[in-house]
Amino acid sequence: MRSKVVVGFIGAGYAASIHARAYQKVYGVEVELRAVTASRPERAAAFAEQFGVRRVAADVADLLADPAINLVDICAPNHLHADLAVDALNQGKHVIVEKPLTGYFGDQTESASGDANGRHDMVRVALATATRIAETARANGVRLLYGENWLYAPAIQKVRQLMAASGGTILRIQGEESHSGSHAAYAQHWRTAGGGSLLGKGCHPLAAALYLKHEEGLQRDGRPIRPRTVVAEVGHLTRNPAFVAERRKYIQDGWHDVEDWGTMLVTFEDRSIAQVTASDAVLGGIRNCLTVYGSRAVAEANLNPNTTCVAYAPSDDSFANEYISEKIETKAGWSFPSADEEHAQGYSHEIQDFVEAVADDREPVSGAPLACEVVLVTYAAYLSAAEGRRVDLDQFRTAIPAVGDVRKGR
Amino acid sequence: MRSKVVVGFIGAGYAASIHARAYQKVYGVEVELRAVTASRPERAAAFAEQFGVRRVAADVADLLADPAINLVDICAPNHLHADLAVDALNQGKHVIVEKPLTGYFGDQTESASGDANGRHDMVRVALATATRIAETARANGVRLLYGENWLYAPAIQKVRQLMAASGGTILRIQGEESHSGSHAAYAQHWRTAGGGSLLGKGCHPLAAALYLKHEEGLQRDGRPIRPRTVVAEVGHLTRNPAFVAERRKYIQDGWHDVEDWGTMLVTFEDRSIAQVTASDAVLGGIRNCLTVYGSRAVAEANLNPNTTCVAYAPSDDSFANEYISEKIETKAGWSFPSADEEHAQGYSHEIQDFVEAVADDREPVSGAPLACEVVLVTYAAYLSAAEGRRVDLDQFRTAIPAVGDVRKGR
Amino acid sequence: MRSKVVVGFIGAGYAASIHARAYQKVYGVEVELRAVTASRPERAAAFAEQFGVRRVAADVADLLADPAINLVDICAPNHLHADLAVDALNQGKHVIVEKPLTGYFGDQTESASGDANGRHDMVRVALATATRIAETARANGVRLLYGENWLYAPAIQKVRQLMAASGGTILRIQGEESHSGSHAAYAQHWRTAGGGSLLGKGCHPLAAALYLKHEEGLQRDGRPIRPRTVVAEVGHLTRNPAFVAERRKYIQDGWHDVEDWGTMLVTFEDRSIAQVTASDAVLGGIRNCLTVYGSRAVAEANLNPNTTCVAYAPSDDSFANEYISEKIETKAGWSFPSADEEHAQGYSHEIQDFVEAVADDREPVSGAPLACEVVLVTYAAYLSAAEGRRVDLDQFRTAIPAVGDVRKGR
Amino acid sequence: MRSKVVVGFIGAGYAASIHARAYQKVYGVEVELRAVTASRPERAAAFAEQFGVRRVAADVADLLADPAINLVDICAPNHLHADLAVDALNQGKHVIVEKPLTGYFGDQTESASGDANGRHDMVRVALATATRIAETARANGVRLLYGENWLYAPAIQKVRQLMAASGGTILRIQGEESHSGSHAAYAQHWRTAGGGSLLGKGCHPLAAALYLKHEEGLQRDGRPIRPRTVVAEVGHLTRNPAFVAERRKYIQDGWHDVEDWGTMLVTFEDRSIAQVTASDAVLGGIRNCLTVYGSRAVAEANLNPNTTCVAYAPSDDSFANEYISEKIETKAGWSFPSADEEHAQGYSHEIQDFVEAVADDREPVSGAPLACEVVLVTYAAYLSAAEGRRVDLDQFRTAIPAVGDVRKGR
């Protein structure tokens, strides 16, 4: 008999809403949305009202004190993830942490910016934090569920299946997430975001690339194929003087100490490559795509845009309030509206997997090892870009949990 | 409190399997798969085993006699729909009938082919049968649920929303369903299929076109916009002498007395047009698409193919048994694999709507009026093609239930 | 030794400009742009200046009197084609006539509209006129060069080659030309245009379809495959009452007595089908596309739009005066700019072929038989739509020149 | 009066054939194909026969001795470019050199491979060679014409115009040329090829990116925007042990000492970025594409594949000998055939520009400064990849000709 899953939300914003809608569509497991807490109580109240959550908790401690809650869903800013997760895990709750798991946030003063710090420390601190979360889960016998929706997107899963069916070798993976920039203030500061485009957006295609190489190795040899080195470059495209001088801006600027573009070139132990790009300086709506070049097949996942639905409007106001796609600057002209975004982006399958993982006491598809490896590669990439050199990942890897280890426990 | 929905399947083939998988993902309503019956009992048994259906009924009567079953799901050949549906409805069950609802099947002798009959009778007989089903449902106070998945496909629903948001007029709709031909023997004979491409495939884009015009009218004026005339042409492309002479055939031939291509040009009461094409002589995998040309927007739904997932294989065997898309002749070259076909084609939402319609005692999105109008337009199209003239629909319409009437009852 | 080609233009508008630019890029034959005449002399003068034409002729007679001119390029409104062509041919000049070759234009009074006439006469008059032009060319031993650019578009030629290479049978052709409507006054009246969308736009995909079936037959059996019947429907989409009531219109209205949408369903003697659609009520920029469904291949030509060049602008004014594509209503959003339109649409190859045909005294790819067959099928389609019935083409065909006959003369 | 252009070919292979066809379509300038020489005389004779070249020269000296020849077209392997070009320029001929202009080729012994050398020397030697060619042209008052077709591709030119029209800033450029690997033996060795994918294929998107930034700067500020640093990674994807173990290989292997994948991340002086990728390990036919992300527009050129022509074949042999696209492994499935490849890839416009540059004594669009800058950035990228660090370009730049300088001389 499957356990009932009783959910407590920490945070009541955009990510929490997506999760809440997904919980409502879970099948085969009984789910109760029990409590929510948020820094602004009125927002928590509205959220509870909208999604039928039973009560608003006074604060995190109040929420964690509820013994019925067995799954805590953390949808808070990046720099709060680690402490919240560790507290919840120590209370014996299973925990969902939204991407990225954690990172380096300096000493939390204005001046402790990403620019100013030695990146070597940054990698070690970020990894230590990630490892602390994973170890806490393990020590308490509960699950860390890593909120990486790309792994669950039907198109990414189809790509994985196609590559597996081909029986070939994945030689190269190219992925990107980009759009015209977050308006959220906390995303512009390293001390709250932990990084810029590379962390906030690049974590998606990076996670998918790591996952695909893990799965390839597990399927063929029983052990995941691991990344070995990273070379990266980051940029501040919105500091281009010609752009700065433009009067009307369609792209978000004002990034304090975080990059608005970055690329990581990751070399795996088998010589295969992942090219991961992320940018906050791309017009035309969100771009979420991944291409896998194999020795016996090519497979491409276009989360956005794709041609499932194609539309045209002669004027910007033609479609009124109808949603087109994330961050598109105009509704005029041709566009590629998202027909069922939460499904296509993987949120439905992610929450279904998390709920089943809790109910059946098993590892999720997206768990601690992947979450930690994303932190490793991304901060090593920051180090690479800061020092202008290729970075070997093995030197940092000792502490983080390995995919193979966890799999054995399945 | 929502009623529990208890399902009995008549038929255990392809369509039933799709439905069964969809029932397993229904949320928010308790569903029990109670019984299944099929002409070949071993097939019913295997189906029950695979999908956790509780028992195999001896026959239809046995299944209908189970008082717990409140929803009968008919996935049988076209010519059996009417009698099965009427029986089930008369037992007070809600009934799902797969598309097309019904049609004209002659006197069931080999010679009573589609070619040989006066088409005027054909329209009247088909409509009378459709009306009989609808009336039986109404008389018994139960629902007729019409299994037209296109109405539920996320891309079609998005097109509807985009057109509504535009506030404009739908001037023209163009839709097609085509592929390289069914291998099923019953599809090749009018007496079992009730028609060829135009009925079996054209019913999908036709239903979507009718639905969109219904909705446009209901939204703007409180009453649906109705089709008024149809001009159609049908063909037997596989009887082309050059094709007949080809040695290797990639396209199904051997159609006994049904067309393998047809187009209907439907003019609505507001002068708008639907161009609906269906063919069993198209290579390259199934083609399911619809474009809506409005006065303030264009919107296009590409159920297949689309670019959500794109793949390439250098050889036909590269992807082994991995599914690519319906009826694709080769897995070599570039292809557009279906990432989550049942969701994209609308099956998940269709079954969710049907289950909720039963549980909440409300009309489904796809119900009797649409089912009957599809029969009307399609058989009038057959009449048009046979006599080589435009056909006025109003002369045949008296008996069928109107969309507006049913809507009022919502 | 190839003859020098000396060109005289009748007309100095849009089509003449396209031709003039194409003459400048002709290679391998010496071309002189000798004279131009136009109803507005100042326009002729500007044209001569822009394209280096040596003189402005006082009138048509003056131009035709120049013995050096051996090629007369008629870029005048449809209703003037026939008399101009006959005059020029009788002077022993080779003649280019822009599409459509000719048609039926009533008695040239306001009331002699397309609506008011019996369509039977219309077909006979249009065909007699077309035949008169073709016969005059033949009698004078000069060439009639039919300005149908689609036949020369690289994508259409590639489609032809692909189908030929496949060795299969063309089972079905689907083509469309559509956009949001001409602003020219003469296009809105039957007495100057000779018809609406079906003639003015449909002539392009129709010609391509006829050409492909001609070529298929010539290649396989040494004789062209001919169209046998046509069923057509036309509409007045812009008379939709909801559209009429809209305040802001993005689609041209005000069509006097010509249709703004039409579809022809043409059945060939081998049972193959051409579905040709044309509309003046389509948003989103010009749509020029053709798909050929064969028994051993599918091939598709997308003259517009295609993905050779893809662009995005956040605002309608972002691209300033840069050309995007014909009739696009906004430059905002995603678009598919034409990178080298005159080449892609076939104009460069058309003029090269015409010049070589004159220089080498050979038939062009696009000549009299095709021009006449387009007139035949289109006016038979008008008859079909007016009378609401299928029309047999053979009854009208006696007089027109046959493709096979001309080919033999190659 | 424009000079007549009299061409002598050195080399009679694939590139020479493309050029020869393009010369035949040149308009407005008289062109004579006067002589050809090749290492295999019978190949030169066949070439002369095929393209109407007047004579086969005994050797290069014989060809250069012909005083009538004013344009020498060098289509020889990379390692021969420099000496051939310098000889021809010193004879007062204008010279076309195919891409890449030149490079580093070691000491021409087997062991002098790309792997074995210090990359610092490599950059200096390659640049000195490039500069020597450019200086020789300048000293002799003749033109160096750099055979980079991408600059002339209509889609790339349209992208340039769109970005200029937008009035915005180019923030980022992403380009790629990839396919499944050259079969030519000389391409597998550094001593004849001068490098691997990054040089042989990456030169195309790199040149386009440099050109677009040059033009942006020239238009806005009167001086080109220059690249400042490069970070690169190269790989040997075909040495992946799993791939090595595969029995049937669809991707070329056997690369001796050159990479089969590389990416350069180029940062310009205005902080904009170019991401250039090249690979010899990509299935699915050649991939030639470039996307430009501007502050006020996005524009994308898809030289291959694009949707101008789309085809499907159920079997690999369906299209017989008909050309589909470069390096496609199968003709089965969906494909994107090249409709007029020489035009779409820019060859027609390139040769037209080169001929006009000679005839009118002006700089070509693609000349010495761009050719040298491609050498600079590419070899700096090789240095970066070898040493695993970011490389500053300014240290190497002193000698090479600047775009601005040449432009002033226009």
mmCIF file of N, CA and C in Angstrom, chain B residues 146-220:
data_model
loop_
_atom_site.group_PDB
_atom_site.id
_atom_site.type_symbol
_atom_site.label_atom_id
_atom_site.label_comp_id
_atom_site.label_asym_id
_atom_site.label_seq_id
_atom_site.Cartn_x
_atom_site.Cartn_y
_atom_site.Cartn_z
ATOM 1 N N TYR B 146 -18.656 11.505 -27.215
ATOM 2 C CA TYR B 146 -18.163 11.220 -28.567
ATOM 3 C C TYR B 146 -16.629 11.263 -28.592
ATOM 4 N N GLY B 147 -16.035 10.117 -28.912
ATOM 5 C CA GLY B 147 -14.581 9.966 -28.784
ATOM 6 C C GLY B 147 -13.781 10.672 -29.866
ATOM 7 N N GLU B 148 -13.878 11.976 -29.905
ATOM 8 C CA GLU B 148 -13.131 12.752 -30.887
ATOM 9 C C GLU B 148 -11.959 13.433 -30.176
ATOM 10 N N ASN B 149 -10.800 12.795 -30.226
ATOM 11 C CA ASN B 149 -9.647 13.276 -29.465
ATOM 12 C C ASN B 149 -9.123 14.634 -29.923
ATOM 13 N N TRP B 150 -9.298 14.961 -31.207
ATOM 14 C CA TRP B 150 -8.755 16.238 -31.686
ATOM 15 C C TRP B 150 -9.269 17.430 -30.875
ATOM 16 N N LEU B 151 -10.520 17.363 -30.447
ATOM 17 C CA LEU B 151 -11.080 18.491 -29.694
ATOM 18 C C LEU B 151 -10.305 18.741 -28.405
ATOM 19 N N TYR B 152 -9.643 17.698 -27.914
ATOM 20 C CA TYR B 152 -8.953 17.777 -26.631
ATOM 21 C C TYR B 152 -7.448 17.958 -26.765
ATOM 22 N N ALA B 153 -6.958 17.847 -27.985
ATOM 23 C CA ALA B 153 -5.515 18.000 -28.170
ATOM 24 C C ALA B 153 -5.109 19.393 -27.680
ATOM 25 N N PRO B 154 -4.061 19.481 -26.857
ATOM 26 C CA PRO B 154 -3.667 20.799 -26.335
ATOM 27 C C PRO B 154 -3.468 21.838 -27.438
ATOM 28 N N ALA B 155 -2.932 21.417 -28.579
ATOM 29 C CA ALA B 155 -2.680 22.387 -29.648
ATOM 30 C C ALA B 155 -3.984 22.921 -30.241
ATOM 31 N N ILE B 156 -4.992 22.060 -30.361
ATOM 32 C CA ILE B 156 -6.288 22.514 -30.889
ATOM 33 C C ILE B 156 -6.955 23.450 -29.878
ATOM 34 N N GLN B 157 -6.870 23.093 -28.609
ATOM 35 C CA GLN B 157 -7.459 23.964 -27.586
ATOM 36 C C GLN B 157 -6.739 25.315 -27.556
ATOM 37 N N LYS B 158 -5.432 25.282 -27.740
ATOM 38 C CA LYS B 158 -4.701 26.552 -27.766
ATOM 39 C C LYS B 158 -5.136 27.388 -28.963
ATOM 40 N N VAL B 159 -5.322 26.756 -30.101
ATOM 41 C CA VAL B 159 -5.813 27.471 -31.287
ATOM 42 C C VAL B 159 -7.169 28.113 -30.987
ATOM 43 N N ARG B 160 -8.031 27.366 -30.345
ATOM 44 C CA ARG B 160 -9.348 27.920 -29.991
ATOM 45 C C ARG B 160 -9.203 29.150 -29.107
ATOM 46 N N GLN B 161 -8.333 29.029 -28.104
ATOM 47 C CA GLN B 161 -8.147 30.154 -27.175
ATOM 48 C C GLN B 161 -7.534 31.362 -27.873
ATOM 49 N N LEU B 162 -6.594 31.099 -28.772
ATOM 50 C CA LEU B 162 -5.950 32.204 -29.484
ATOM 51 C C LEU B 162 -6.972 32.930 -30.365
ATOM 52 N N MET B 163 -7.797 32.174 -31.065
ATOM 53 C CA MET B 163 -8.788 32.806 -31.926
ATOM 54 C C MET B 163 -9.794 33.595 -31.093
ATOM 55 N N ALA B 164 -10.184 33.022 -29.964
ATOM 56 C CA ALA B 164 -11.122 33.741 -29.092
ATOM 57 C C ALA B 164 -10.478 35.020 -28.571
ATOM 58 N N ALA B 165 -9.224 34.921 -28.154
ATOM 59 C CA ALA B 165 -8.528 36.096 -27.620
ATOM 60 C C ALA B 165 -8.409 37.189 -28.671
ATOM 61 N N SER B 166 -8.255 36.781 -29.912
ATOM 62 C CA SER B 166 -8.072 37.774 -30.980
ATOM 63 C C SER B 166 -9.320 38.623 -31.188
ATOM 64 N N GLY B 167 -10.472 38.114 -30.754
ATOM 65 C CA GLY B 167 -11.697 38.861 -30.936
ATOM 66 C C GLY B 167 -12.124 38.977 -32.391
ATOM 67 N N GLY B 168 -11.464 38.243 -33.257
ATOM 68 C CA GLY B 168 -11.770 38.355 -34.681
ATOM 69 C C GLY B 168 -12.710 37.268 -35.168
ATOM 70 N N THR B 169 -12.843 37.211 -36.474
ATOM 71 C CA THR B 169 -13.732 36.281 -37.142
ATOM 72 C C THR B 169 -12.906 35.160 -37.767
ATOM 73 N N ILE B 170 -13.378 33.941 -37.607
ATOM 74 C CA ILE B 170 -12.714 32.832 -38.317
ATOM 75 C C ILE B 170 -13.223 32.829 -39.746
ATOM 76 N N LEU B 171 -12.348 33.143 -40.689
ATOM 77 C CA LEU B 171 -12.740 33.235 -42.088
ATOM 78 C C LEU B 171 -12.590 31.898 -42.806
ATOM 79 N N ARG B 172 -11.601 31.136 -42.376
ATOM 80 C CA ARG B 172 -11.322 29.899 -43.119
ATOM 81 C C ARG B 172 -10.544 28.945 -42.223
ATOM 82 N N ILE B 173 -10.846 27.660 -42.353
ATOM 83 C CA ILE B 173 -10.145 26.609 -41.605
ATOM 84 C C ILE B 173 -9.699 25.551 -42.609
ATOM 85 N N GLN B 174 -8.456 25.139 -42.474
ATOM 86 C CA GLN B 174 -7.940 24.110 -43.373
ATOM 87 C C GLN B 174 -7.363 23.002 -42.510
ATOM 88 N N GLY B 175 -7.816 21.769 -42.734
ATOM 89 C CA GLY B 175 -7.338 20.678 -41.891
ATOM 90 C C GLY B 175 -7.139 19.403 -42.688
ATOM 91 N N GLU B 176 -6.259 18.569 -42.179
ATOM 92 C CA GLU B 176 -5.998 17.305 -42.883
ATOM 93 C C GLU B 176 -5.596 16.214 -41.910
ATOM 94 N N GLU B 177 -6.093 15.014 -42.165
ATOM 95 C CA GLU B 177 -5.490 13.819 -41.574
ATOM 96 C C GLU B 177 -5.213 12.842 -42.703
ATOM 97 N N SER B 178 -3.970 12.421 -42.785
ATOM 98 C CA SER B 178 -3.568 11.517 -43.859
ATOM 99 C C SER B 178 -2.459 10.604 -43.375
ATOM 100 N N HIS B 179 -2.396 9.441 -43.985
ATOM 101 C CA HIS B 179 -1.227 8.571 -43.860
ATOM 102 C C HIS B 179 -1.252 7.536 -44.971
ATOM 103 N N SER B 180 -0.432 6.527 -44.854
ATOM 104 C CA SER B 180 -0.269 5.618 -45.993
ATOM 105 C C SER B 180 -1.232 4.438 -45.994
ATOM 106 N N GLY B 181 -2.287 4.515 -45.175
ATOM 107 C CA GLY B 181 -3.334 3.524 -45.301
ATOM 108 C C GLY B 181 -3.411 2.482 -44.216
ATOM 109 N N SER B 182 -4.639 2.197 -43.797
ATOM 110 C CA SER B 182 -4.873 1.187 -42.764
ATOM 111 C C SER B 182 -4.673 -0.210 -43.346
ATOM 112 N N HIS B 183 -4.103 -1.092 -42.529
ATOM 113 C CA HIS B 183 -3.955 -2.475 -42.956
ATOM 114 C C HIS B 183 -5.174 -3.320 -42.565
ATOM 115 N N ALA B 184 -6.076 -2.765 -41.771
ATOM 116 C CA ALA B 184 -7.210 -3.544 -41.272
ATOM 117 C C ALA B 184 -8.173 -3.867 -42.411
ATOM 118 N N ALA B 185 -8.588 -5.112 -42.486
ATOM 119 C CA ALA B 185 -9.477 -5.547 -43.571
ATOM 120 C C ALA B 185 -10.806 -4.801 -43.538
ATOM 121 N N TYR B 186 -11.337 -4.564 -42.335
ATOM 122 C CA TYR B 186 -12.675 -3.962 -42.279
ATOM 123 C C TYR B 186 -12.669 -2.529 -42.790
ATOM 124 N N ALA B 187 -11.494 -1.888 -42.787
ATOM 125 C CA ALA B 187 -11.429 -0.514 -43.268
ATOM 126 C C ALA B 187 -11.549 -0.426 -44.784
ATOM 127 N N GLN B 188 -11.401 -1.557 -45.457
ATOM 128 C CA GLN B 188 -11.404 -1.545 -46.917
ATOM 129 C C GLN B 188 -12.783 -1.762 -47.528
ATOM 130 N N HIS B 189 -13.756 -2.020 -46.671
ATOM 131 C CA HIS B 189 -15.112 -2.320 -47.160
ATOM 132 C C HIS B 189 -16.118 -1.334 -46.580
ATOM 133 N N TRP B 190 -16.955 -0.839 -47.435
ATOM 134 C CA TRP B 190 -17.961 0.118 -46.998
ATOM 135 C C TRP B 190 -18.900 -0.503 -45.962
ATOM 136 N N ARG B 191 -19.186 -1.758 -46.136
ATOM 137 C CA ARG B 191 -20.201 -2.361 -45.250
ATOM 138 C C ARG B 191 -19.727 -2.480 -43.805
ATOM 139 N N THR B 192 -18.444 -2.416 -43.569
ATOM 140 C CA THR B 192 -17.952 -2.415 -42.181
ATOM 141 C C THR B 192 -17.413 -1.044 -41.760
ATOM 142 N N ALA B 193 -16.863 -0.299 -42.731
ATOM 143 C CA ALA B 193 -16.256 0.986 -42.375
ATOM 144 C C ALA B 193 -17.222 2.155 -42.538
ATOM 145 N N GLY B 194 -18.182 2.007 -43.440
ATOM 146 C CA GLY B 194 -19.149 3.100 -43.651
ATOM 147 C C GLY B 194 -18.630 4.177 -44.578
ATOM 148 N N GLY B 195 -17.449 3.975 -45.120
ATOM 149 C CA GLY B 195 -16.837 4.972 -46.016
ATOM 150 C C GLY B 195 -15.341 4.805 -45.992
ATOM 151 N N GLY B 196 -14.643 5.696 -46.661
ATOM 152 C CA GLY B 196 -13.197 5.583 -46.763
ATOM 153 C C GLY B 196 -12.479 6.670 -45.987
ATOM 154 N N SER B 197 -11.497 7.282 -46.618
ATOM 155 C CA SER B 197 -10.659 8.278 -45.962
ATOM 156 C C SER B 197 -11.490 9.417 -45.362
ATOM 157 N N LEU B 198 -12.484 9.837 -46.122
ATOM 158 C CA LEU B 198 -13.235 11.026 -45.722
ATOM 159 C C LEU B 198 -13.943 10.798 -44.385
ATOM 160 N N LEU B 199 -14.485 9.603 -44.200
ATOM 161 C CA LEU B 199 -15.162 9.302 -42.940
ATOM 162 C C LEU B 199 -14.143 8.940 -41.852
ATOM 163 N N GLY B 200 -13.246 8.031 -42.168
ATOM 164 C CA GLY B 200 -12.367 7.469 -41.140
ATOM 165 C C GLY B 200 -11.314 8.437 -40.650
ATOM 166 N N LYS B 201 -10.831 9.288 -41.542
ATOM 167 C CA LYS B 201 -9.787 10.236 -41.160
ATOM 168 C C LYS B 201 -10.304 11.660 -41.172
ATOM 169 N N GLY B 202 -11.119 11.975 -42.196
ATOM 170 C CA GLY B 202 -11.614 13.352 -42.327
ATOM 171 C C GLY B 202 -12.484 13.774 -41.158
ATOM 172 N N CYS B 203 -13.056 12.785 -40.445
ATOM 173 C CA CYS B 203 -13.918 13.129 -39.309
ATOM 174 C C CYS B 203 -13.168 13.956 -38.268
ATOM 175 N N HIS B 204 -11.858 13.745 -38.155
ATOM 176 C CA HIS B 204 -11.081 14.482 -37.146
ATOM 177 C C HIS B 204 -10.982 15.971 -37.472
ATOM 178 N N PRO B 205 -10.368 16.352 -38.595
ATOM 179 C CA PRO B 205 -10.307 17.795 -38.876
ATOM 180 C C PRO B 205 -11.694 18.412 -39.069
ATOM 181 N N LEU B 206 -12.632 17.619 -39.599
ATOM 182 C CA LEU B 206 -13.985 18.168 -39.755
ATOM 183 C C LEU B 206 -14.576 18.507 -38.393
ATOM 184 N N ALA B 207 -14.454 17.584 -37.443
ATOM 185 C CA ALA B 207 -14.999 17.841 -36.102
ATOM 186 C C ALA B 207 -14.342 19.063 -35.484
ATOM 187 N N ALA B 208 -13.041 19.185 -35.669
ATOM 188 C CA ALA B 208 -12.354 20.340 -35.085
ATOM 189 C C ALA B 208 -12.848 21.641 -35.720
ATOM 190 N N ALA B 209 -13.051 21.613 -37.026
ATOM 191 C CA ALA B 209 -13.527 22.817 -37.714
ATOM 192 C C ALA B 209 -14.930 23.196 -37.248
ATOM 193 N N LEU B 210 -15.809 22.217 -37.170
ATOM 194 C CA LEU B 210 -17.182 22.476 -36.713
ATOM 195 C C LEU B 210 -17.164 23.025 -35.288
ATOM 196 N N TYR B 211 -16.366 22.407 -34.448
ATOM 197 C CA TYR B 211 -16.256 22.818 -33.045
ATOM 198 C C TYR B 211 -15.792 24.278 -32.937
ATOM 199 N N LEU B 212 -14.783 24.627 -33.718
ATOM 200 C CA LEU B 212 -14.255 25.996 -33.630
ATOM 201 C C LEU B 212 -15.297 27.021 -34.082
ATOM 202 N N LYS B 213 -16.049 26.689 -35.114
ATOM 203 C CA LYS B 213 -17.102 27.612 -35.553
ATOM 204 C C LYS B 213 -18.256 27.630 -34.542
ATOM 205 N N HIS B 214 -18.581 26.494 -33.977
ATOM 206 C CA HIS B 214 -19.586 26.468 -32.889
ATOM 207 C C HIS B 214 -19.166 27.417 -31.774
ATOM 208 N N GLU B 215 -17.938 27.233 -31.326
ATOM 209 C CA GLU B 215 -17.466 28.011 -30.180
ATOM 210 C C GLU B 215 -17.399 29.497 -30.497
ATOM 211 N N GLU B 216 -16.957 29.817 -31.709
ATOM 212 C CA GLU B 216 -16.894 31.229 -32.108
ATOM 213 C C GLU B 216 -18.277 31.877 -31.998
ATOM 214 N N GLY B 217 -19.270 31.188 -32.543
ATOM 215 C CA GLY B 217 -20.624 31.739 -32.510
ATOM 216 C C GLY B 217 -21.162 31.824 -31.094
ATOM 217 N N LEU B 218 -20.942 30.758 -30.321
ATOM 218 C CA LEU B 218 -21.449 30.756 -28.939
ATOM 219 C C LEU B 218 -20.823 31.895 -28.151
ATOM 220 N N GLN B 219 -19.541 32.114 -28.355
ATOM 221 C CA GLN B 219 -18.871 33.169 -27.609
ATOM 222 C C GLN B 219 -19.365 34.559 -28.005
ATOM 223 N N ARG B 220 -19.545 34.758 -29.307
ATOM 224 C CA ARG B 220 -19.886 36.111 -29.773
ATOM 225 C C ARG B 220 -21.380 36.390 -29.729
#
